[in-house]
Amino acid sequence: MGWGGTLGPEFGWGALPWGAGGDALQLARAEAVRENCVRLYFTTLLKWTGILDLNDGADPGHYEVSVVEGTSGSDGKPTRPVMVTTVEAVGRALGAAGVSVVDVWLDRPMSPFPAKYAITITGLVVAASGDLIAPNPTIAIFDAVYRSIPVNVAG
């Protein structure tokens, strides 16, 4: 029973008493760690089977990377679009039911910093309980990788 009601969640503020329930799956941080890789840090273990079944965190279909309009790279070109190709667990213990850090690999290098991208995540669940990521979908904006542009210096 939630606070303020005994007949169900529609009559109170929540279906569980305070302090009950499991850990909520939320995206804590997204950062570009390579020109074609975004690392995601989650607050708890997400479901990871590696066989691309329903809600499997390894399924690239749960992730979409898009350009933040109006941004461009240090090369002066508009931010180039990219697509997700593969998702890999980072530091997964053998036999573990889930992971909390994943690398999302892209089909090509992102534009260089200060270009910005947004990642949209849908349909992921907590490994232990099956609760959906909150909110679903989750969107995070991140900076592209800083990359210096070579300059020819005549000397």
mmCIF file of N, CA, C and O in Angstrom, residues 29-34 37-41 90 101-104:
data_model
loop_
_atom_site.group_PDB
_atom_site.id
_atom_site.type_symbol
_atom_site.label_atom_id
_atom_site.label_comp_id
_atom_site.label_asym_id
_atom_site.label_seq_id
_atom_site.Cartn_x
_atom_site.Cartn_y
_atom_site.Cartn_z
ATOM 1 N N ARG A 29 25.149 8.650 -16.826
ATOM 2 C CA ARG A 29 26.048 9.470 -17.640
ATOM 3 C C ARG A 29 26.261 8.828 -19.003
ATOM 4 O O ARG A 29 26.281 7.613 -19.126
ATOM 5 N N ALA A 30 26.430 9.670 -20.013
ATOM 6 C CA ALA A 30 26.818 9.232 -21.362
ATOM 7 C C ALA A 30 28.020 10.067 -21.763
ATOM 8 O O ALA A 30 28.013 11.285 -21.609
ATOM 9 N N GLU A 31 29.067 9.395 -22.261
ATOM 10 C CA GLU A 31 30.241 10.144 -22.700
ATOM 11 C C GLU A 31 30.891 9.448 -23.887
ATOM 12 O O GLU A 31 30.929 8.223 -23.961
ATOM 13 N N ALA A 32 31.385 10.259 -24.815
ATOM 14 C CA ALA A 32 32.112 9.727 -25.962
ATOM 15 C C ALA A 32 33.513 9.361 -25.484
ATOM 16 O O ALA A 32 34.231 10.200 -24.958
ATOM 17 N N VAL A 33 33.890 8.089 -25.625
ATOM 18 C CA VAL A 33 35.208 7.635 -25.174
ATOM 19 C C VAL A 33 36.146 7.379 -26.348
ATOM 20 O O VAL A 33 37.353 7.234 -26.163
ATOM 21 N N ARG A 34 35.602 7.298 -27.539
ATOM 22 C CA ARG A 34 36.352 7.176 -28.786
ATOM 23 C C ARG A 34 35.575 7.921 -29.856
ATOM 24 O O ARG A 34 34.426 8.297 -29.651
ATOM 25 N N CYS A 37 32.520 5.621 -30.364
ATOM 26 C CA CYS A 37 32.014 4.843 -29.224
ATOM 27 C C CYS A 37 31.506 5.761 -28.119
ATOM 28 O O CYS A 37 32.193 6.706 -27.718
ATOM 29 N N VAL A 38 30.306 5.460 -27.623
ATOM 30 C CA VAL A 38 29.703 6.186 -26.509
ATOM 31 C C VAL A 38 29.587 5.230 -25.335
ATOM 32 O O VAL A 38 29.040 4.125 -25.479
ATOM 33 N N ARG A 39 30.108 5.611 -24.178
ATOM 34 C CA ARG A 39 30.013 4.779 -22.974
ATOM 35 C C ARG A 39 28.847 5.270 -22.128
ATOM 36 O O ARG A 39 28.712 6.455 -21.850
ATOM 37 N N LEU A 40 28.009 4.315 -21.721
ATOM 38 C CA LEU A 40 26.841 4.619 -20.898
ATOM 39 C C LEU A 40 27.021 4.016 -19.513
ATOM 40 O O LEU A 40 27.373 2.842 -19.389
ATOM 41 N N TYR A 41 26.732 4.808 -18.488
ATOM 42 C CA TYR A 41 26.810 4.372 -17.097
ATOM 43 C C TYR A 41 25.402 4.381 -16.521
ATOM 44 O O TYR A 41 24.743 5.422 -16.506
ATOM 45 N N VAL A 90 30.895 -3.612 -20.538
ATOM 46 C CA VAL A 90 32.209 -3.207 -20.050
ATOM 47 C C VAL A 90 32.391 -3.802 -18.666
ATOM 48 O O VAL A 90 31.599 -3.550 -17.762
ATOM 49 N N VAL A 101 27.631 -0.801 -17.096
ATOM 50 C CA VAL A 101 28.369 0.061 -18.023
ATOM 51 C C VAL A 101 28.421 -0.635 -19.379
ATOM 52 O O VAL A 101 28.790 -1.806 -19.461
ATOM 53 N N VAL A 102 28.033 0.094 -20.433
ATOM 54 C CA VAL A 102 28.072 -0.473 -21.779
ATOM 55 C C VAL A 102 28.716 0.504 -22.748
ATOM 56 O O VAL A 102 28.655 1.724 -22.550
ATOM 57 N N ASP A 103 29.342 -0.038 -23.783
ATOM 58 C CA ASP A 103 29.867 0.752 -24.886
ATOM 59 C C ASP A 103 28.932 0.589 -26.079
ATOM 60 O O ASP A 103 28.623 -0.537 -26.475
ATOM 61 N N VAL A 104 28.502 1.710 -26.628
ATOM 62 C CA VAL A 104 27.650 1.726 -27.811
ATOM 63 C C VAL A 104 28.534 2.147 -28.983
ATOM 64 O O VAL A 104 29.036 3.265 -29.017
#
